[in-house]
CSV table of C-alpha atoms in Angstrom, one decimal:
chain,number,residue,atom,x,y,z
P,32,MET,CA,36.3,200.6,48.8
P,33,TYR,CA,32.9,202.2,48.1
P,34,THR,CA,29.5,200.7,47.3
P,35,ILE,CA,27.7,201.9,44.3
P,36,GLY,CA,25.5,204.1,46.5
P,37,GLU,CA,28.5,205.7,48.2
P,38,THR,CA,30.3,206.1,44.9
P,39,ALA,CA,27.2,207.8,43.4
P,40,LYS,CA,27.1,210.3,46.2
P,41,ILE,CA,30.8,211.0,46.2
P,42,VAL,CA,31.0,211.8,42.4
P,43,GLY,CA,27.5,213.3,42.1
P,44,LEU,CA,26.0,210.7,39.7
P,45,SER,CA,23.0,208.4,40.1
P,46,THR,CA,23.4,204.7,40.6
P,47,TYR,CA,21.5,204.3,37.3
P,48,THR,CA,24.3,206.3,35.5
P,49,LEU,CA,27.0,204.2,37.1
P,50,ARG,CA,25.2,201.0,35.9
P,51,TYR,CA,24.8,202.6,32.5
P,52,TYR,CA,28.6,203.4,32.4
P,53,GLU,CA,29.3,199.8,33.3
P,54,GLN,CA,27.0,198.5,30.6
P,55,GLU,CA,28.7,200.8,28.1
P,56,LYS,CA,32.1,199.5,29.3
P,57,ILE,CA,33.2,202.9,30.4
P,58,ILE,CA,33.9,201.6,33.9
P,59,THR,CA,34.4,198.2,35.3
P,60,PRO,CA,33.9,198.1,39.0
P,61,SER,CA,35.3,195.3,41.1
P,62,ARG,CA,32.9,192.7,42.5
P,63,LYS,CA,32.7,190.9,45.8
P,64,ALA,CA,32.0,187.2,45.9
P,65,SER,CA,28.3,188.1,46.4
P,66,GLY,CA,28.4,190.0,43.1
P,67,GLU,CA,28.1,193.4,44.8
P,68,ARG,CA,29.9,196.2,43.0
P,69,TYR,CA,32.6,198.2,44.8
P,70,TYR,CA,34.7,201.1,43.6
P,71,SER,CA,38.2,202.2,44.5
P,72,GLU,CA,39.8,205.6,44.6
P,73,GLU,CA,41.1,204.9,41.1
P,74,HIS,CA,37.5,204.3,40.0
P,75,LEU,CA,36.5,207.6,41.6
P,76,ASN,CA,39.2,209.5,39.8
P,77,TRP,CA,38.3,207.9,36.5
P,78,LEU,CA,34.6,208.8,37.0
P,79,ARG,CA,35.5,212.4,37.8
P,80,PHE,CA,37.4,212.5,34.5
P,81,VAL,CA,34.4,211.0,32.7
P,82,ILE,CA,32.2,213.7,34.2
P,83,ARG,CA,34.6,216.4,33.0
P,84,LEU,CA,34.6,214.9,29.5
P,85,LYS,CA,30.8,214.8,29.4
P,86,ALA,CA,30.7,218.4,30.6
P,87,THR,CA,32.7,219.3,27.6
P,88,GLN,CA,30.3,217.5,25.3
P,89,MET,CA,32.4,214.4,24.5
P,90,PRO,CA,30.0,211.7,23.3
P,91,ILE,CA,29.7,208.5,25.2
P,92,ALA,CA,31.0,206.6,22.2
P,93,GLN,CA,34.3,208.5,22.3
P,94,ILE,CA,34.6,208.1,26.1
P,95,ARG,CA,34.0,204.3,25.6
P,96,LYS,CA,36.7,204.3,22.9
P,97,TYR,CA,39.1,206.0,25.2
P,98,ALA,CA,38.3,203.6,28.0
P,99,GLU,CA,38.8,200.6,25.7
P,100,LEU,CA,42.1,201.9,24.5
P,101,PHE,CA,43.2,202.5,28.0
P,102,SER,CA,42.4,199.0,29.1
P,103,GLU,CA,44.4,197.6,26.1
P,104,GLY,CA,47.6,199.0,27.6
P,105,ASN,CA,50.4,201.5,26.9
P,106,HIS,CA,50.7,200.5,23.2
P,107,THR,CA,47.5,202.6,22.6
P,108,ALA,CA,49.0,205.8,24.1
P,109,ALA,CA,49.3,207.4,20.7
P,110,GLN,CA,45.6,206.7,19.8
P,111,ARG,CA,44.5,208.0,23.2
P,112,LEU,CA,46.6,211.1,22.7
P,113,GLU,CA,45.0,211.7,19.3
P,114,LEU,CA,41.5,211.3,20.7
P,115,LEU,CA,42.2,213.8,23.5
P,116,GLN,CA,43.8,216.2,21.2
P,117,ALA,CA,40.8,216.1,18.9
P,118,HIS,CA,38.5,216.8,21.8
P,119,GLN,CA,40.7,219.6,23.0
P,120,ALA,CA,40.5,221.2,19.5
P,121,PHE,CA,36.7,220.9,19.8
P,122,ILE,CA,36.7,222.6,23.2
P,123,GLN,CA,39.0,225.4,21.9
P,124,GLU,CA,36.5,226.0,19.0
P,125,GLN,CA,33.7,226.1,21.5
P,126,LEU,CA,35.6,228.6,23.7
P,127,GLN,CA,36.2,230.8,20.7
P,128,ARG,CA,32.5,230.8,19.8
P,129,LEU,CA,31.6,231.6,23.4
P,130,MET,CA,34.1,234.4,23.5
P,131,GLU,CA,32.6,235.9,20.4
P,132,VAL,CA,29.0,235.6,21.8
P,133,ASN,CA,30.2,237.1,25.1
P,134,SER,CA,31.6,240.1,23.2
P,135,GLU,CA,28.3,240.6,21.5
P,136,LEU,CA,26.5,240.3,24.8
P,137,ASP,CA,28.9,242.9,26.3
P,138,TYR,CA,28.0,245.3,23.5
P,139,LYS,CA,24.2,244.8,23.9
P,140,ILE,CA,24.4,245.0,27.7
P,141,THR,CA,26.3,248.3,27.5
P,142,ASN,CA,23.8,249.7,25.1
P,143,TYR,CA,20.8,248.7,27.3
P,144,GLU,CA,22.6,250.1,30.4
P,145,GLN,CA,23.1,253.4,28.6
P,146,LEU,CA,19.5,253.4,27.3
P,147,ILE,CA,18.2,252.9,30.8
P,148,ALA,CA,20.5,255.5,32.3
P,149,ASN,CA,19.4,258.0,29.7
P,150,SER,CA,15.8,257.2,30.4
P,151,ALA,CA,16.3,257.8,34.1
P,152,ILE,CA,18.0,261.1,33.5
P,153,GLN,CA,15.2,262.3,31.2
P,154,LYS,CA,12.6,261.4,33.9
P,155,ASN,CA,14.5,263.5,36.4
P,156,VAL,CA,14.6,266.6,34.1
C-alpha cells in the first residue's frame, strides 16, 4: 500500500492530479480509518493506463466514462470495448497524419541538406 505522496512519485503525477482524478471519479483510493488515502498495485496499474490514455489525447470525460463503466461490472464490457475502439481509431488517424507530416519533413530536410552541401562545395571551388 502506498500513500498519496508515494503514489505520485511512482507514477509521475502530482498529488494535486491524484486528488483531481479522485474528484472526477477516475480513481477511488482506499481509505484508512483516519481518512488517509492509500493506493494498491491495482491502483498504480490503473493510473499508468490513465496516463497512457491522456498521452493519446483521450479527454477526461471519456476516461471518467470508462472508469464508471468498469466499476459497474462485466455487463458493460461491450460499451467499454466500443469506447476503446473509438479511441484507437482516433489514434490511428493521428498516426496517419503524423506519418504524412513526417514524409513532408523528410522531403524538406533532404532539400536543405542538399542546399547546404552544394553551398559548401561552391565555397571550396
